[in-house]
């Protein structure tokens, strides 16, 4: 299933997957198509460039990140800035930039956020709000 | 007594008074306080933990109280102002007078989603988006792009017909009226409207768009409509539910008001068209 997902991802992003370890400064430049090593379903690390933005997803480890209220959530970074995400009871996902629309997995969620941002940089978030 | 009117029926003077009060509340910083509060609850309300403002039975009384506080803040600026409601089953296109330049302004331009006309356009200088999830300081919309259609009257009627207020596990996976109105289940009413508007309305800082208040004033009216149709149906749960606001529990952030005290909107305001009695079914 994961292989198929990666193949589909490669198809839809036209070879924009980035190799692990690419620097943030390189985002926006054309990255070589090198899919990451096989990762277990549902807990995969993602590192890709999508529409010129670097998406990194790290599975939840039980630790806290930023203002997260629930340990175990993945950390989703767009160009190094954390995207606040939440998991619904039915297993779908939402983020603070697409809060009223559910997504099947964190990667779809992160890509939707990139489309929504239209190049804008995420603001640091805090439990009391996101004033930049 | 405050009377909440359908936005489509407002006079030019009423529209001017409403937008002027919004500008003044924005200028003094009061407006952004509401955006911050909303986003705080959006990020903190979870299906498996404490949940107050969203994805829980108190979604409806929480927003009723939130709108009351906002309306009171507007009335301190101009006592004649009441929150209008947007019946999105009737005014369902971007050509509605709601989106005209003399009221909320229209959709955003394709390049960056920026709203360019009306009193809340960034260039007009009175509506900087300060509480935000990204760097963009201008109001954005993408009317009808995130989802093509607003909910229909038939979809609303099907949800109003649901006799049970809410069901365990009292979250986004629940059955019943509340979750179908909120939109995590079923035809998707409230959530879909946020997505249809797009821009900040699709985010946790959705109150940055003044249409937020009109959308929620209509969701609030639908709650009143539902009560009139189901006079025997009570707010649930009644007591003893972990992480959830029971009927007589106080709600954050106010800590001095319970769902029970908010059930009858006529304590606070009336609608231009009051809900039909149950006998009319």
GROMACS .gro file of N, CA and C in nm, chain A residues 62-126:
model
  195
   62UNK      N    1   0.516   1.092   2.101
   62UNK     CA    2   0.469   1.103   2.239
   62UNK      C    3   0.516   1.231   2.304
   63UNK      N    4   0.608   1.300   2.239
   63UNK     CA    5   0.656   1.426   2.295
   63UNK      C    6   0.568   1.541   2.249
   64UNK      N    7   0.590   1.658   2.305
   64UNK     CA    8   0.512   1.775   2.267
   64UNK      C    9   0.592   1.860   2.169
   65UNK      N   10   0.519   1.918   2.076
   65UNK     CA   11   0.581   2.009   1.981
   65UNK      C   12   0.502   2.137   1.981
   66UNK      N   13   0.569   2.247   1.993
   66UNK     CA   14   0.500   2.374   1.987
   66UNK      C   15   0.383   2.377   2.084
   67UNK      N   16   0.266   2.408   2.034
   67UNK     CA   17   0.149   2.419   2.120
   67UNK      C   18   0.061   2.297   2.118
   68UNK      N   19   0.112   2.185   2.069
   68UNK     CA   20   0.028   2.066   2.058
   68UNK      C   21  -0.034   2.028   2.192
   69UNK      N   22  -0.159   1.993   2.184
   69UNK     CA   23  -0.233   1.953   2.303
   69UNK      C   24  -0.236   1.803   2.318
   70UNK      N   25  -0.210   1.729   2.210
   70UNK     CA   26  -0.217   1.584   2.218
   70UNK      C   27  -0.084   1.523   2.178
   71UNK      N   28  -0.020   1.455   2.268
   71UNK     CA   29   0.103   1.388   2.230
   71UNK      C   30   0.072   1.278   2.130
   72UNK      N   31   0.170   1.242   2.049
   72UNK     CA   32   0.149   1.135   1.953
   72UNK      C   33   0.109   1.183   1.815
   73UNK      N   34   0.075   1.310   1.801
   73UNK     CA   35   0.044   1.363   1.669
   73UNK      C   36   0.173   1.380   1.591
   74UNK      N   37   0.167   1.364   1.459
   74UNK     CA   38   0.288   1.389   1.381
   74UNK      C   39   0.320   1.539   1.381
   75UNK      N   40   0.447   1.570   1.361
   75UNK     CA   41   0.487   1.708   1.341
   75UNK      C   42   0.490   1.733   1.190
   76UNK      N   43   0.414   1.831   1.145
   76UNK     CA   44   0.408   1.865   1.003
   76UNK      C   45   0.473   2.001   0.985
   77UNK      N   46   0.580   2.004   0.905
   77UNK     CA   47   0.651   2.130   0.880
   77UNK      C   48   0.637   2.168   0.734
   78UNK      N   49   0.611   2.295   0.709
   78UNK     CA   50   0.613   2.350   0.574
   78UNK      C   51   0.722   2.456   0.571
   79UNK      N   52   0.826   2.430   0.492
   79UNK     CA   53   0.944   2.516   0.490
   79UNK      C   54   0.994   2.542   0.632
   80UNK      N   55   0.991   2.439   0.715
   80UNK     CA   56   1.046   2.448   0.849
   80UNK      C   57   0.954   2.506   0.954
   81UNK      N   58   0.837   2.554   0.912
   81UNK     CA   59   0.740   2.611   1.008
   81UNK      C   60   0.633   2.508   1.038
   82UNK      N   61   0.599   2.495   1.166
   82UNK     CA   62   0.504   2.391   1.204
   82UNK      C   63   0.360   2.428   1.170
   83UNK      N   64   0.291   2.331   1.112
   83UNK     CA   65   0.149   2.343   1.083
   83UNK      C   66   0.070   2.273   1.194
   84UNK      N   67  -0.022   2.345   1.256
   84UNK     CA   68  -0.102   2.282   1.361
   84UNK      C   69  -0.200   2.184   1.298
   85UNK      N   70  -0.192   2.058   1.341
   85UNK     CA   71  -0.280   1.955   1.285
   85UNK      C   72  -0.356   1.885   1.397
   86UNK      N   73  -0.462   1.818   1.357
   86UNK     CA   74  -0.547   1.748   1.454
   86UNK      C   75  -0.606   1.626   1.386
   87UNK      N   76  -0.622   1.518   1.465
   87UNK     CA   77  -0.683   1.398   1.410
   87UNK      C   78  -0.827   1.386   1.459
   88UNK      N   79  -0.916   1.357   1.367
   88UNK     CA   80  -1.057   1.339   1.403
   88UNK      C   81  -1.081   1.197   1.452
   89UNK      N   82  -1.195   1.179   1.519
   89UNK     CA   83  -1.228   1.049   1.576
   89UNK      C   84  -1.237   0.940   1.468
   90UNK      N   85  -1.272   0.977   1.347
   90UNK     CA   86  -1.285   0.877   1.240
   90UNK      C   87  -1.152   0.852   1.168
   91UNK      N   88  -1.043   0.912   1.219
   91UNK     CA   89  -0.912   0.889   1.160
   91UNK      C   90  -0.873   0.991   1.053
   92UNK      N   91  -0.964   1.080   1.015
   92UNK     CA   92  -0.929   1.183   0.917
   92UNK      C   93  -0.856   1.297   0.988
   93UNK      N   94  -0.805   1.390   0.907
   93UNK     CA   95  -0.717   1.495   0.959
   93UNK      C   96  -0.766   1.633   0.917
   94UNK      N   97  -0.739   1.731   1.004
   94UNK     CA   98  -0.760   1.872   0.970
   94UNK      C   99  -0.638   1.951   1.015
   95UNK      N  100  -0.623   2.069   0.957
   95UNK     CA  101  -0.516   2.159   1.003
   95UNK      C  102  -0.575   2.296   1.029
   96UNK      N  103  -0.496   2.382   1.088
   96UNK     CA  104  -0.548   2.515   1.122
   96UNK      C  105  -0.573   2.599   0.997
   97UNK      N  106  -0.512   2.565   0.883
   97UNK     CA  107  -0.540   2.641   0.761
   97UNK      C  108  -0.650   2.578   0.676
   98UNK      N  109  -0.687   2.455   0.705
   98UNK     CA  110  -0.805   2.393   0.643
   98UNK      C  111  -0.883   2.328   0.757
   99UNK      N  112  -0.948   2.411   0.833
   99UNK     CA  113  -1.000   2.358   0.958
   99UNK      C  114  -1.134   2.290   0.945
  100UNK      N  115  -1.209   2.317   0.840
  100UNK     CA  116  -1.347   2.269   0.830
  100UNK      C  117  -1.362   2.163   0.721
  101UNK      N  118  -1.247   2.110   0.676
  101UNK     CA  119  -1.246   2.014   0.567
  101UNK      C  120  -1.152   1.902   0.609
  102UNK      N  121  -1.197   1.777   0.595
  102UNK     CA  122  -1.116   1.666   0.644
  102UNK      C  123  -1.033   1.604   0.531
  103UNK      N  124  -0.919   1.547   0.569
  103UNK     CA  125  -0.827   1.483   0.474
  103UNK      C  126  -0.792   1.344   0.525
  104UNK      N  127  -0.762   1.256   0.430
  104UNK     CA  128  -0.743   1.115   0.464
  104UNK      C  129  -0.614   1.090   0.541
  105UNK      N  130  -0.510   1.171   0.518
  105UNK     CA  131  -0.381   1.146   0.580
  105UNK      C  132  -0.302   1.277   0.590
  106UNK      N  133  -0.198   1.279   0.671
  106UNK     CA  134  -0.123   1.404   0.691
  106UNK      C  135  -0.060   1.460   0.564
  107UNK      N  136  -0.024   1.372   0.470
  107UNK     CA  137   0.037   1.423   0.347
  107UNK      C  138  -0.064   1.502   0.265
  108UNK      N  139  -0.185   1.447   0.249
  108UNK     CA  140  -0.289   1.523   0.176
  108UNK      C  141  -0.319   1.654   0.246
  109UNK      N  142  -0.318   1.648   0.379
  109UNK     CA  143  -0.344   1.767   0.460
  109UNK      C  144  -0.236   1.873   0.437
  110UNK      N  145  -0.111   1.830   0.437
  110UNK     CA  146  -0.001   1.924   0.419
  110UNK      C  147  -0.003   1.983   0.278
  111UNK      N  148  -0.033   1.900   0.179
  111UNK     CA  149  -0.039   1.952   0.042
  111UNK      C  150  -0.152   2.052   0.027
  112UNK      N  151  -0.266   2.024   0.089
  112UNK     CA  152  -0.378   2.120   0.085
  112UNK      C  153  -0.337   2.251   0.149
  113UNK      N  154  -0.259   2.242   0.256
  113UNK     CA  155  -0.212   2.364   0.323
  113UNK      C  156  -0.120   2.443   0.230
  114UNK      N  157  -0.034   2.374   0.157
  114UNK     CA  158   0.055   2.443   0.062
  114UNK      C  159  -0.027   2.516  -0.044
  115UNK      N  160  -0.130   2.450  -0.095
  115UNK     CA  161  -0.215   2.516  -0.196
  115UNK      C  162  -0.285   2.637  -0.136
  116UNK      N  163  -0.332   2.622  -0.015
  116UNK     CA  164  -0.404   2.731   0.051
  116UNK      C  165  -0.309   2.850   0.078
  117UNK      N  166  -0.186   2.820   0.112
  117UNK     CA  167  -0.091   2.926   0.150
  117UNK      C  168  -0.048   3.012   0.031
  118UNK      N  169  -0.054   2.958  -0.091
  118UNK     CA  170  -0.014   3.032  -0.211
  118UNK      C  171   0.120   3.103  -0.189
  119UNK      N  172   0.212   3.031  -0.129
  119UNK     CA  173   0.346   3.086  -0.111
  119UNK      C  174   0.370   3.155   0.022
  120UNK      N  175   0.264   3.182   0.098
  120UNK     CA  176   0.280   3.254   0.225
  120UNK      C  177   0.347   3.165   0.330
  121UNK      N  178   0.416   3.229   0.422
  121UNK     CA  179   0.487   3.160   0.529
  121UNK      C  180   0.394   3.140   0.648
  122UNK      N  181   0.398   3.021   0.707
  122UNK     CA  182   0.317   2.996   0.826
  122UNK      C  183   0.363   3.084   0.942
  123UNK      N  184   0.265   3.128   1.022
  123UNK     CA  185   0.298   3.203   1.143
  123UNK      C  186   0.319   3.105   1.258
  124UNK      N  187   0.404   3.142   1.353
  124UNK     CA  188   0.417   3.057   1.472
  124UNK      C  189   0.282   3.051   1.542
  125UNK      N  190   0.246   2.933   1.592
  125UNK     CA  191   0.118   2.927   1.660
  125UNK      C  192   0.137   2.911   1.810
  126UNK      N  193   0.036   2.960   1.880
  126UNK     CA  194   0.033   2.950   2.025
  126UNK      C  195  -0.109   2.916   2.065
   0.00000   0.00000   0.00000
